[in-house]
Amino acid sequence: MLNTDINYWIVGSMLGGTKKGDIFQECIERGYWYCWENPDEQELTPKIKEMRSKFGSISPGDRIAIKKQLGTGKNASFMEIRAIGVVNVVDTKEWRVYVDWLIPQRRDVKQEMKRRVPKKGPGGITSISGPYKNDLVNSEWLPQIFCI
């Protein structure tokens, strides 16, 4: 059973949306997740402002999942959950979220979960999606992502 008092976040690990920019292994090995390599050099587009606002809403104790979108844009009806964890610290200076990764654990960095889950809503899932609550709207969908 998922907690109804915390937020659930789904995040990406493909910087620039490409396999070449995949930071998944680094995130698991180092116990964090981040969205920008050089955040101070980012052009502050409306999309970046929105993602930074969401980033600032992540709190210790929240749950976080790294996803990989399967397909592109409106054709992406599924995503693959690669890892789930619990947020420890949110560092807004370096734009990093420090995480206790539950699956995979650091020693098993090559063992992605590869849990296929239907995507919610139209279009793609952004680099930071959420916060989601375990409520009537999400009570069937969130456990597919976050239950161990």
PDB file of C-alpha atoms in Angstrom:
ATOM      1  CA  MET A   1       0.000   0.000   0.000  1.00  0.00           C
ATOM      2  CA  LEU A   2       1.346   3.415  -0.939  1.00  0.00           C
ATOM      3  CA  ASN A   3       1.402   6.356   1.444  1.00  0.00           C
ATOM      4  CA  THR A   4      -1.231   9.039   0.806  1.00  0.00           C
ATOM      5  CA  ASP A   5       0.721  11.794   2.587  1.00  0.00           C
ATOM      6  CA  ILE A   6       3.777  12.053   0.339  1.00  0.00           C
ATOM      7  CA  ASN A   7       4.505  13.068  -3.231  1.00  0.00           C
ATOM      8  CA  TYR A   8       5.556  10.695  -5.986  1.00  0.00           C
ATOM      9  CA  TRP A   9       7.839  11.903  -8.794  1.00  0.00           C
ATOM     10  CA  ILE A  10       8.754  10.373 -12.146  1.00  0.00           C
ATOM     11  CA  VAL A  11      11.994  11.652 -13.645  1.00  0.00           C
ATOM     12  CA  GLY A  12      14.119  11.045 -16.711  1.00  0.00           C
ATOM     13  CA  SER A  13      17.775  10.125 -17.024  1.00  0.00           C
ATOM     14  CA  MET A  14      18.360  10.973 -20.676  1.00  0.00           C
ATOM     15  CA  LEU A  15      19.983  14.413 -20.770  1.00  0.00           C
ATOM     16  CA  GLY A  16      18.927  16.017 -24.009  1.00  0.00           C
ATOM     17  CA  GLY A  17      16.549  13.111 -24.603  1.00  0.00           C
ATOM     18  CA  THR A  18      19.246  10.902 -26.157  1.00  0.00           C
ATOM     19  CA  LYS A  19      20.864   7.580 -25.223  1.00  0.00           C
ATOM     20  CA  LYS A  20      24.231   9.316 -25.429  1.00  0.00           C
ATOM     21  CA  GLY A  21      23.126  11.498 -22.508  1.00  0.00           C
ATOM     22  CA  ASP A  22      21.917   8.584 -20.345  1.00  0.00           C
ATOM     23  CA  ILE A  23      22.953   9.281 -16.724  1.00  0.00           C
ATOM     24  CA  PHE A  24      21.137   6.280 -15.207  1.00  0.00           C
ATOM     25  CA  GLN A  25      24.204   4.344 -14.009  1.00  0.00           C
ATOM     26  CA  GLU A  26      25.806   7.500 -12.613  1.00  0.00           C
ATOM     27  CA  CYS A  27      22.626   8.295 -10.665  1.00  0.00           C
ATOM     28  CA  ILE A  28      22.450   4.834  -9.094  1.00  0.00           C
ATOM     29  CA  GLU A  29      26.189   4.599  -8.348  1.00  0.00           C
ATOM     30  CA  ARG A  30      26.373   8.057  -6.766  1.00  0.00           C
ATOM     31  CA  GLY A  31      23.011   8.036  -5.009  1.00  0.00           C
ATOM     32  CA  TYR A  32      21.434  11.053  -6.646  1.00  0.00           C
ATOM     33  CA  TRP A  33      19.429  12.304  -9.600  1.00  0.00           C
ATOM     34  CA  TYR A  34      19.862  15.542 -11.515  1.00  0.00           C
ATOM     35  CA  CYS A  35      18.319  17.215 -14.513  1.00  0.00           C
ATOM     36  CA  TRP A  36      21.046  19.569 -15.735  1.00  0.00           C
ATOM     37  CA  GLU A  37      24.813  19.167 -16.109  1.00  0.00           C
ATOM     38  CA  ASN A  38      25.494  22.909 -16.078  1.00  0.00           C
ATOM     39  CA  PRO A  39      22.338  24.438 -14.596  1.00  0.00           C
ATOM     40  CA  ASP A  40      23.726  27.978 -14.559  1.00  0.00           C
ATOM     41  CA  GLU A  41      24.288  27.789 -18.319  1.00  0.00           C
ATOM     42  CA  GLN A  42      20.690  26.772 -19.086  1.00  0.00           C
ATOM     43  CA  GLU A  43      18.648  29.254 -21.078  1.00  0.00           C
ATOM     44  CA  LEU A  44      15.640  30.050 -18.882  1.00  0.00           C
ATOM     45  CA  THR A  45      12.909  28.992 -21.280  1.00  0.00           C
ATOM     46  CA  PRO A  46       9.358  28.560 -19.929  1.00  0.00           C
ATOM     47  CA  LYS A  47       9.916  24.761 -19.897  1.00  0.00           C
ATOM     48  CA  ILE A  48      13.138  25.106 -17.838  1.00  0.00           C
ATOM     49  CA  LYS A  49      11.396  27.506 -15.425  1.00  0.00           C
ATOM     50  CA  GLU A  50       8.562  25.002 -14.982  1.00  0.00           C
ATOM     51  CA  MET A  51      10.994  22.128 -14.350  1.00  0.00           C
ATOM     52  CA  ARG A  52      12.971  24.205 -11.825  1.00  0.00           C
ATOM     53  CA  SER A  53       9.743  25.055 -10.026  1.00  0.00           C
ATOM     54  CA  LYS A  54       8.829  21.360  -9.850  1.00  0.00           C
ATOM     55  CA  PHE A  55      12.355  20.512  -8.708  1.00  0.00           C
ATOM     56  CA  GLY A  56      11.948  22.937  -5.802  1.00  0.00           C
ATOM     57  CA  SER A  57       8.776  21.096  -4.750  1.00  0.00           C
ATOM     58  CA  ILE A  58      10.558  17.767  -4.207  1.00  0.00           C
ATOM     59  CA  SER A  59      10.994  17.038  -0.477  1.00  0.00           C
ATOM     60  CA  PRO A  60      12.849  14.516   1.681  1.00  0.00           C
ATOM     61  CA  GLY A  61      10.689  11.420   2.116  1.00  0.00           C
ATOM     62  CA  ASP A  62       9.085  11.756  -1.315  1.00  0.00           C
ATOM     63  CA  ARG A  63       9.315   8.768  -3.648  1.00  0.00           C
ATOM     64  CA  ILE A  64      11.119   9.046  -6.967  1.00  0.00           C
ATOM     65  CA  ALA A  65      11.251   6.777 -10.019  1.00  0.00           C
ATOM     66  CA  ILE A  66      13.575   6.997 -13.007  1.00  0.00           C
ATOM     67  CA  LYS A  67      11.726   6.260 -16.236  1.00  0.00           C
ATOM     68  CA  LYS A  68      12.573   5.760 -19.869  1.00  0.00           C
ATOM     69  CA  GLN A  69       9.880   6.772 -22.317  1.00  0.00           C
ATOM     70  CA  LEU A  70       8.972   4.031 -24.801  1.00  0.00           C
ATOM     71  CA  GLY A  71       8.198   5.689 -28.126  1.00  0.00           C
ATOM     72  CA  THR A  72       8.146   9.405 -28.835  1.00  0.00           C
ATOM     73  CA  GLY A  73       5.748  12.273 -28.206  1.00  0.00           C
ATOM     74  CA  LYS A  74       2.074  11.430 -28.629  1.00  0.00           C
ATOM     75  CA  ASN A  75       2.982   7.889 -29.760  1.00  0.00           C
ATOM     76  CA  ALA A  76       4.530   7.101 -26.374  1.00  0.00           C
ATOM     77  CA  SER A  77       1.830   5.153 -24.571  1.00  0.00           C
ATOM     78  CA  PHE A  78       4.194   3.304 -22.213  1.00  0.00           C
ATOM     79  CA  MET A  79       7.239   4.047 -20.126  1.00  0.00           C
ATOM     80  CA  GLU A  80       9.781   1.745 -18.552  1.00  0.00           C
ATOM     81  CA  ILE A  81      10.508   2.235 -14.845  1.00  0.00           C
ATOM     82  CA  ARG A  82      14.243   1.739 -14.336  1.00  0.00           C
ATOM     83  CA  ALA A  83      14.652   2.539 -10.617  1.00  0.00           C
ATOM     84  CA  ILE A  84      12.693   3.602  -7.544  1.00  0.00           C
ATOM     85  CA  GLY A  85      13.917   5.288  -4.401  1.00  0.00           C
ATOM     86  CA  VAL A  86      13.290   7.601  -1.458  1.00  0.00           C
ATOM     87  CA  VAL A  87      14.442  11.235  -1.514  1.00  0.00           C
ATOM     88  CA  ASN A  88      16.926  12.143   1.249  1.00  0.00           C
ATOM     89  CA  VAL A  89      18.165  15.646   0.422  1.00  0.00           C
ATOM     90  CA  VAL A  90      17.243  18.240  -2.191  1.00  0.00           C
ATOM     91  CA  ASP A  91      20.197  20.465  -3.145  1.00  0.00           C
ATOM     92  CA  THR A  92      18.846  23.469  -5.066  1.00  0.00           C
ATOM     93  CA  LYS A  93      22.325  24.988  -5.473  1.00  0.00           C
ATOM     94  CA  GLU A  94      23.599  22.032  -7.502  1.00  0.00           C
ATOM     95  CA  TRP A  95      20.125  20.942  -8.666  1.00  0.00           C
ATOM     96  CA  ARG A  96      20.582  17.418  -7.311  1.00  0.00           C
ATOM     97  CA  VAL A  97      18.231  15.158  -5.419  1.00  0.00           C
ATOM     98  CA  TYR A  98      20.068  12.673  -3.194  1.00  0.00           C
ATOM     99  CA  VAL A  99      18.234   9.365  -3.128  1.00  0.00           C
ATOM    100  CA  ASP A 100      18.302   6.023  -1.329  1.00  0.00           C
ATOM    101  CA  TRP A 101      17.772   3.820  -4.361  1.00  0.00           C
ATOM    102  CA  LEU A 102      15.704   0.777  -3.371  1.00  0.00           C
ATOM    103  CA  ILE A 103      15.745  -0.988  -6.739  1.00  0.00           C
ATOM    104  CA  PRO A 104      18.352  -1.342  -8.101  1.00  0.00           C
ATOM    105  CA  GLN A 105      20.746  -0.926  -5.210  1.00  0.00           C
ATOM    106  CA  ARG A 106      24.173   0.607  -5.774  1.00  0.00           C
ATOM    107  CA  ARG A 107      25.888  -2.784  -5.926  1.00  0.00           C
ATOM    108  CA  ASP A 108      23.441  -3.852  -8.653  1.00  0.00           C
ATOM    109  CA  VAL A 109      23.793  -0.789 -10.878  1.00  0.00           C
ATOM    110  CA  LYS A 110      23.505  -2.822 -14.092  1.00  0.00           C
ATOM    111  CA  GLN A 111      20.203  -4.371 -12.961  1.00  0.00           C
ATOM    112  CA  GLU A 112      17.520  -1.970 -14.149  1.00  0.00           C
ATOM    113  CA  MET A 113      13.967  -2.771 -13.114  1.00  0.00           C
ATOM    114  CA  LYS A 114      12.550  -2.576 -16.651  1.00  0.00           C
ATOM    115  CA  ARG A 115       8.973  -2.389 -15.398  1.00  0.00           C
ATOM    116  CA  ARG A 116       6.639  -1.453 -18.273  1.00  0.00           C
ATOM    117  CA  VAL A 117       3.875   0.915 -17.158  1.00  0.00           C
ATOM    118  CA  PRO A 118       1.229   2.812 -19.139  1.00  0.00           C
ATOM    119  CA  LYS A 119       1.968   6.492 -19.490  1.00  0.00           C
ATOM    120  CA  LYS A 120      -0.577   8.928 -18.133  1.00  0.00           C
ATOM    121  CA  GLY A 121      -1.907  11.840 -20.163  1.00  0.00           C
ATOM    122  CA  PRO A 122      -1.233  13.148 -23.676  1.00  0.00           C
ATOM    123  CA  GLY A 123       2.233  13.763 -25.112  1.00  0.00           C
ATOM    124  CA  GLY A 124       5.525  12.839 -23.533  1.00  0.00           C
ATOM    125  CA  ILE A 125       6.478  12.634 -19.888  1.00  0.00           C
ATOM    126  CA  THR A 126       8.878  15.450 -19.075  1.00  0.00           C
ATOM    127  CA  SER A 127      12.210  15.268 -17.253  1.00  0.00           C
ATOM    128  CA  ILE A 128      10.349  15.947 -14.001  1.00  0.00           C
ATOM    129  CA  SER A 129       6.745  14.756 -13.781  1.00  0.00           C
ATOM    130  CA  GLY A 130       4.671  15.175 -10.666  1.00  0.00           C
ATOM    131  CA  PRO A 131       3.940  15.578  -7.952  1.00  0.00           C
ATOM    132  CA  TYR A 132       1.509  12.696  -8.005  1.00  0.00           C
ATOM    133  CA  LYS A 133      -0.565  11.768  -4.965  1.00  0.00           C
ATOM    134  CA  ASN A 134      -1.847   8.322  -4.080  1.00  0.00           C
ATOM    135  CA  ASP A 135      -5.488   9.322  -4.400  1.00  0.00           C
ATOM    136  CA  LEU A 136      -8.552   8.025  -6.244  1.00  0.00           C
ATOM    137  CA  VAL A 137      -7.176   9.303  -9.558  1.00  0.00           C
ATOM    138  CA  ASN A 138      -3.804   7.534  -9.211  1.00  0.00           C
ATOM    139  CA  SER A 139      -4.578   4.620  -6.859  1.00  0.00           C
ATOM    140  CA  GLU A 140      -4.292   1.972  -9.593  1.00  0.00           C
ATOM    141  CA  TRP A 141      -1.482   3.598 -11.602  1.00  0.00           C
ATOM    142  CA  LEU A 142       1.049   4.619  -8.908  1.00  0.00           C
ATOM    143  CA  PRO A 143       1.409   1.130  -7.369  1.00  0.00           C
ATOM    144  CA  GLN A 144       2.421  -0.192 -10.813  1.00  0.00           C
ATOM    145  CA  ILE A 145       5.393   2.160 -10.579  1.00  0.00           C
ATOM    146  CA  PHE A 146       6.330   2.348  -6.906  1.00  0.00           C
ATOM    147  CA  CYS A 147       5.397  -0.963  -5.253  1.00  0.00           C
ATOM    148  CA  ILE A 148       8.364  -3.228  -4.611  1.00  0.00           C
TER     149      ILE A 148
END
